[in-house]
C-alpha positions as a LaTeX table, in Angstrom:
\begin{tabular}{lrrr}
\hline
Residue & $x$ (\AA) & $y$ (\AA) & $z$ (\AA) \\
\hline
Met1 & 97.23 & 120.59 & 57.13 \\
Ala2 & 94.56 & 119.46 & 59.61 \\
Asp3 & 92.54 & 117.70 & 56.91 \\
Val4 & 95.49 & 115.99 & 55.22 \\
Lys5 & 95.55 & 112.37 & 56.32 \\
Tyr6 & 98.27 & 109.74 & 56.29 \\
Leu7 & 97.19 & 106.19 & 55.44 \\
Arg8 & 99.36 & 103.09 & 55.55 \\
Ile9 & 97.62 & 100.51 & 53.37 \\
Glu10 & 98.01 & 96.78 & 52.84 \\
Leu11 & 96.90 & 95.27 & 49.54 \\
Arg12 & 96.41 & 91.52 & 49.12 \\
Tyr13 & 96.42 & 90.32 & 45.52 \\
Pro14 & 94.76 & 87.03 & 44.52 \\
Pro15 & 97.25 & 84.63 & 42.89 \\
Asp16 & 96.11 & 85.28 & 39.31 \\
Leu17 & 96.59 & 89.06 & 39.67 \\
Ile18 & 100.11 & 89.00 & 41.12 \\
His19 & 102.71 & 90.41 & 38.74 \\
Pro20 & 105.03 & 87.61 & 37.51 \\
Val21 & 108.06 & 89.36 & 38.98 \\
His22 & 106.44 & 89.78 & 42.39 \\
Arg23 & 105.26 & 86.17 & 42.27 \\
Leu24 & 108.95 & 85.26 & 42.27 \\
Ile25 & 109.14 & 86.29 & 45.93 \\
Asp26 & 106.57 & 83.61 & 46.77 \\
Glu27 & 107.95 & 80.88 & 44.56 \\
Ser28 & 111.69 & 81.28 & 45.09 \\
Asp29 & 113.97 & 81.53 & 48.10 \\
Asp30 & 116.49 & 83.40 & 45.96 \\
Val31 & 114.79 & 86.81 & 46.17 \\
Asp32 & 113.95 & 88.22 & 49.62 \\
Arg33 & 112.65 & 91.70 & 48.91 \\
Asp34 & 111.24 & 93.75 & 46.03 \\
Val35 & 110.58 & 97.45 & 46.78 \\
Leu36 & 109.26 & 100.04 & 44.33 \\
Leu37 & 111.18 & 103.21 & 45.18 \\
His38 & 110.03 & 105.58 & 42.44 \\
Gly39 & 107.85 & 105.47 & 39.34 \\
Thr40 & 106.65 & 107.53 & 36.42 \\
Ile41 & 103.15 & 106.64 & 35.20 \\
Leu42 & 101.91 & 108.54 & 32.13 \\
Asn43 & 98.62 & 108.11 & 30.30 \\
Gly44 & 99.02 & 106.18 & 27.06 \\
Gln45 & 102.72 & 105.51 & 27.63 \\
Asp46 & 104.94 & 102.85 & 29.17 \\
Asp47 & 105.56 & 103.01 & 32.92 \\
Thr48 & 109.09 & 103.51 & 34.28 \\
Phe49 & 110.07 & 102.22 & 37.72 \\
Leu50 & 113.08 & 102.07 & 40.04 \\
Phe51 & 113.12 & 99.02 & 42.31 \\
Tyr52 & 115.34 & 97.94 & 45.17 \\
Val53 & 115.87 & 94.17 & 45.00 \\
Glu54 & 117.46 & 92.05 & 47.71 \\
Gly55 & 118.63 & 88.56 & 46.80 \\
Asp56 & 120.01 & 86.70 & 43.78 \\
Ile57 & 119.87 & 89.31 & 41.04 \\
Glu58 & 120.46 & 86.78 & 38.27 \\
Val59 & 117.29 & 84.90 & 39.20 \\
Tyr60 & 115.40 & 88.20 & 39.31 \\
Ala61 & 116.82 & 89.30 & 35.95 \\
Asp62 & 115.89 & 85.97 & 34.34 \\
Thr63 & 112.31 & 86.52 & 35.48 \\
Leu64 & 112.29 & 90.03 & 33.99 \\
Arg65 & 113.46 & 88.63 & 30.65 \\
Ser66 & 110.60 & 86.10 & 30.67 \\
Val67 & 107.87 & 88.76 & 31.04 \\
Asp68 & 106.75 & 90.04 & 27.65 \\
Arg69 & 105.61 & 93.45 & 28.84 \\
Ile70 & 108.98 & 94.33 & 30.38 \\
Arg71 & 110.46 & 96.52 & 27.64 \\
Glu72 & 113.96 & 96.93 & 29.05 \\
Phe73 & 115.83 & 97.03 & 32.35 \\
Glu74 & 119.20 & 97.94 & 33.86 \\
Val75 & 120.75 & 96.61 & 37.07 \\
Thr76 & 123.07 & 98.54 & 39.41 \\
Arg77 & 124.76 & 96.68 & 42.23 \\
Ile78 & 124.72 & 98.27 & 45.71 \\
Asp79 & 126.34 & 95.55 & 47.83 \\
Glu80 & 126.53 & 91.75 & 48.00 \\
Thr81 & 122.76 & 91.20 & 47.99 \\
Gly82 & 121.21 & 94.59 & 47.19 \\
His83 & 120.63 & 96.04 & 43.70 \\
Tyr84 & 118.72 & 98.82 & 41.98 \\
Val85 & 116.66 & 97.74 & 38.99 \\
Phe86 & 115.54 & 100.46 & 36.56 \\
Leu87 & 112.89 & 99.16 & 34.18 \\
Thr88 & 110.25 & 100.15 & 31.66 \\
Gln89 & 107.10 & 98.08 & 31.17 \\
Arg90 & 103.86 & 98.13 & 29.23 \\
Arg91 & 100.88 & 98.70 & 31.50 \\
Asp92 & 98.16 & 96.05 & 31.62 \\
Ala93 & 94.55 & 96.05 & 32.85 \\
Val94 & 95.56 & 95.12 & 36.42 \\
Asp95 & 97.96 & 98.07 & 36.61 \\
Glu96 & 95.28 & 100.37 & 35.25 \\
Ala97 & 92.73 & 99.17 & 37.80 \\
Met98 & 95.28 & 99.48 & 40.60 \\
Phe99 & 96.90 & 102.84 & 39.86 \\
Gly100 & 93.95 & 104.55 & 38.23 \\
Pro101 & 92.00 & 105.28 & 41.44 \\
Leu102 & 95.13 & 106.66 & 43.12 \\
Gln103 & 95.86 & 109.07 & 40.27 \\
Arg104 & 93.48 & 111.85 & 41.21 \\
Ala105 & 93.50 & 115.35 & 42.61 \\
Gly106 & 93.83 & 115.35 & 46.38 \\
Val107 & 95.80 & 112.07 & 46.63 \\
Val108 & 99.57 & 111.46 & 46.65 \\
Val109 & 101.23 & 108.04 & 46.76 \\
Val110 & 104.37 & 108.30 & 48.90 \\
Pro111 & 107.11 & 105.78 & 47.95 \\
Pro112 & 108.22 & 103.17 & 48.65 \\
Ile113 & 105.77 & 100.38 & 47.82 \\
Asp114 & 107.02 & 97.20 & 49.49 \\
Phe115 & 106.04 & 93.92 & 47.80 \\
Arg116 & 106.03 & 91.01 & 50.24 \\
Pro117 & 105.26 & 87.28 & 50.11 \\
Asn118 & 101.71 & 85.96 & 49.70 \\
Gly119 & 100.69 & 88.68 & 47.27 \\
Ile120 & 100.96 & 91.50 & 49.81 \\
Ala121 & 101.98 & 95.09 & 49.06 \\
His122 & 102.38 & 97.90 & 51.60 \\
Leu123 & 102.10 & 101.54 & 50.54 \\
Thr124 & 101.47 & 104.99 & 51.95 \\
Val125 & 99.04 & 107.56 & 50.59 \\
Ile126 & 98.30 & 111.06 & 51.81 \\
Gly127 & 95.52 & 113.44 & 50.90 \\
Asn128 & 92.26 & 115.00 & 51.98 \\
Gly129 & 89.57 & 112.79 & 53.44 \\
Glu130 & 87.08 & 112.89 & 50.58 \\
Ala131 & 89.65 & 112.13 & 47.88 \\
Leu132 & 91.17 & 109.27 & 49.91 \\
Arg133 & 87.75 & 107.71 & 50.53 \\
Gly134 & 87.00 & 107.89 & 46.83 \\
Ala135 & 90.31 & 106.30 & 45.88 \\
Leu136 & 89.89 & 103.41 & 48.33 \\
Ala137 & 86.31 & 102.82 & 47.20 \\
Glu138 & 87.39 & 102.46 & 43.56 \\
Leu139 & 90.20 & 99.95 & 44.13 \\
Pro140 & 89.37 & 96.56 & 42.57 \\
Glu141 & 87.17 & 94.38 & 44.76 \\
Arg142 & 89.36 & 91.33 & 44.19 \\
Ile143 & 92.32 & 93.15 & 45.73 \\
Glu144 & 91.69 & 93.06 & 49.47 \\
Thr145 & 92.47 & 96.46 & 50.99 \\
Ser146 & 93.24 & 97.05 & 54.67 \\
Val147 & 94.14 & 100.35 & 56.35 \\
Leu148 & 96.97 & 99.59 & 58.78 \\
Arg149 & 97.47 & 103.11 & 60.12 \\
Ile150 & 95.74 & 106.45 & 59.82 \\
Gly151 & 96.62 & 109.86 & 61.20 \\
Glu152 & 97.70 & 113.41 & 60.50 \\
Tyr153 & 100.53 & 113.58 & 57.99 \\
Asp154 & 103.97 & 114.52 & 59.31 \\
Trp155 & 106.72 & 114.74 & 56.69 \\
Arg156 & 109.32 & 113.65 & 59.27 \\
Gln157 & 107.86 & 110.14 & 59.38 \\
Asp158 & 109.15 & 109.61 & 55.83 \\
Leu159 & 112.68 & 110.24 & 57.08 \\
Phe160 & 112.46 & 107.33 & 59.49 \\
Asp161 & 113.76 & 104.55 & 57.28 \\
Pro162 & 115.89 & 102.06 & 59.21 \\
Gly163 & 116.60 & 100.05 & 56.06 \\
Leu164 & 115.83 & 96.65 & 57.59 \\
Thr165 & 116.24 & 93.51 & 55.54 \\
Ala166 & 113.13 & 91.38 & 55.07 \\
Arg167 & 114.34 & 88.85 & 57.67 \\
Gln168 & 115.21 & 91.56 & 60.19 \\
Phe169 & 111.75 & 93.06 & 59.74 \\
Asp170 & 110.09 & 89.66 & 60.14 \\
Ala171 & 112.04 & 88.96 & 63.35 \\
Leu172 & 111.17 & 92.37 & 64.78 \\
Ala173 & 107.50 & 92.04 & 63.83 \\
Ala174 & 107.34 & 88.58 & 65.41 \\
Ala175 & 109.02 & 89.84 & 68.59 \\
Val176 & 106.48 & 92.63 & 68.95 \\
Glu177 & 103.56 & 90.32 & 68.15 \\
Ile178 & 104.40 & 87.68 & 70.78 \\
Gly179 & 105.43 & 90.05 & 73.55 \\
Tyr180 & 109.21 & 89.89 & 73.47 \\
Tyr181 & 109.41 & 93.64 & 74.17 \\
Glu182 & 106.74 & 93.71 & 76.87 \\
Ser183 & 107.73 & 94.41 & 80.47 \\
Pro184 & 108.08 & 91.85 & 81.89 \\
Arg185 & 108.85 & 89.88 & 78.75 \\
Ala186 & 106.16 & 87.49 & 77.61 \\
Ala187 & 108.39 & 85.66 & 75.09 \\
Thr188 & 111.98 & 84.59 & 74.55 \\
Val189 & 114.41 & 84.64 & 71.64 \\
Glu190 & 113.60 & 80.97 & 71.21 \\
Asp191 & 109.94 & 81.89 & 70.72 \\
Val192 & 110.87 & 84.48 & 68.09 \\
Ala193 & 113.05 & 81.90 & 66.35 \\
Glu194 & 110.14 & 79.45 & 66.21 \\
Trp195 & 107.85 & 82.11 & 64.70 \\
Ile196 & 110.27 & 82.94 & 61.89 \\
Asp197 & 111.51 & 79.36 & 61.40 \\
Ala198 & 115.12 & 80.12 & 62.29 \\
Ser199 & 117.66 & 79.03 & 64.87 \\
Pro200 & 117.79 & 81.01 & 68.14 \\
Ser201 & 121.24 & 82.36 & 67.25 \\
Thr202 & 120.00 & 83.58 & 63.85 \\
Ala203 & 116.89 & 85.14 & 65.39 \\
Ser204 & 119.03 & 86.87 & 68.00 \\
Glu205 & 121.32 & 88.27 & 65.31 \\
His206 & 118.37 & 89.56 & 63.28 \\
Leu207 & 116.95 & 91.28 & 66.37 \\
Arg208 & 120.28 & 92.88 & 67.34 \\
Lys209 & 120.83 & 94.27 & 63.85 \\
Ala210 & 117.22 & 95.45 & 63.56 \\
Glu211 & 117.37 & 97.16 & 66.95 \\
Ser212 & 120.64 & 98.86 & 66.05 \\
Ala213 & 119.26 & 100.09 & 62.73 \\
Met214 & 116.02 & 101.29 & 64.35 \\
Met215 & 117.78 & 103.25 & 67.08 \\
Thr216 & 120.27 & 104.79 & 64.64 \\
Ala217 & 117.45 & 105.92 & 62.35 \\
Phe218 & 115.49 & 107.25 & 65.33 \\
Met219 & 118.42 & 109.35 & 66.59 \\
Glu220 & 119.05 & 110.73 & 63.11 \\
Leu221 & 115.38 & 111.73 & 62.93 \\
Arg222 & 115.61 & 113.41 & 66.34 \\
Glu223 & 118.57 & 115.46 & 65.18 \\
Leu224 & 116.48 & 116.76 & 62.24 \\
Ser225 & 113.41 & 117.55 & 64.37 \\
\hline
\end{tabular}
């Protein structure tokens, strides 16, 4: 396994290449998160995907109905704001350019793919060095590609899924960025609140819930190690 690498990648899509459904995250406050959990991509056939959607599912469903290449979809409610969306869609040229380079021997895309505001998608790929370099080199030039993390693959890292909401993640990321967790602290809850455009009480709640979820997931991972 020494030559099998783990890459965490960020893709930035220009506005005209963003899928209409993912564009909804940018244009509407009603949908907070859109995560591709699993997918089946077959040559010459429609693609089938399972998404996790957080937010107003009716707004999301209306957007699905407005996209011609969405063949059909089904919604399953998880809780008050979370839903699974199982859909089939016709592939277009953007999909082909995006997924084509990653569909090769020596490369595996590890779900989930997390679609975020501003045309950003985060995904994980593993494989041998030569195949990964080839895949990255063939991704469309207009889709800006950044490698966020690289290292030896460890299957246990995929078990560490704290299940943070988008706002909890944003609060945690802001806190790390501005030094809230440094010793001594270089920032306050008020600073975190300003970064995420929230009240201090809301920012504090997001951080408490995120910290609880992170520690719970970490201890569960330790028990499996």
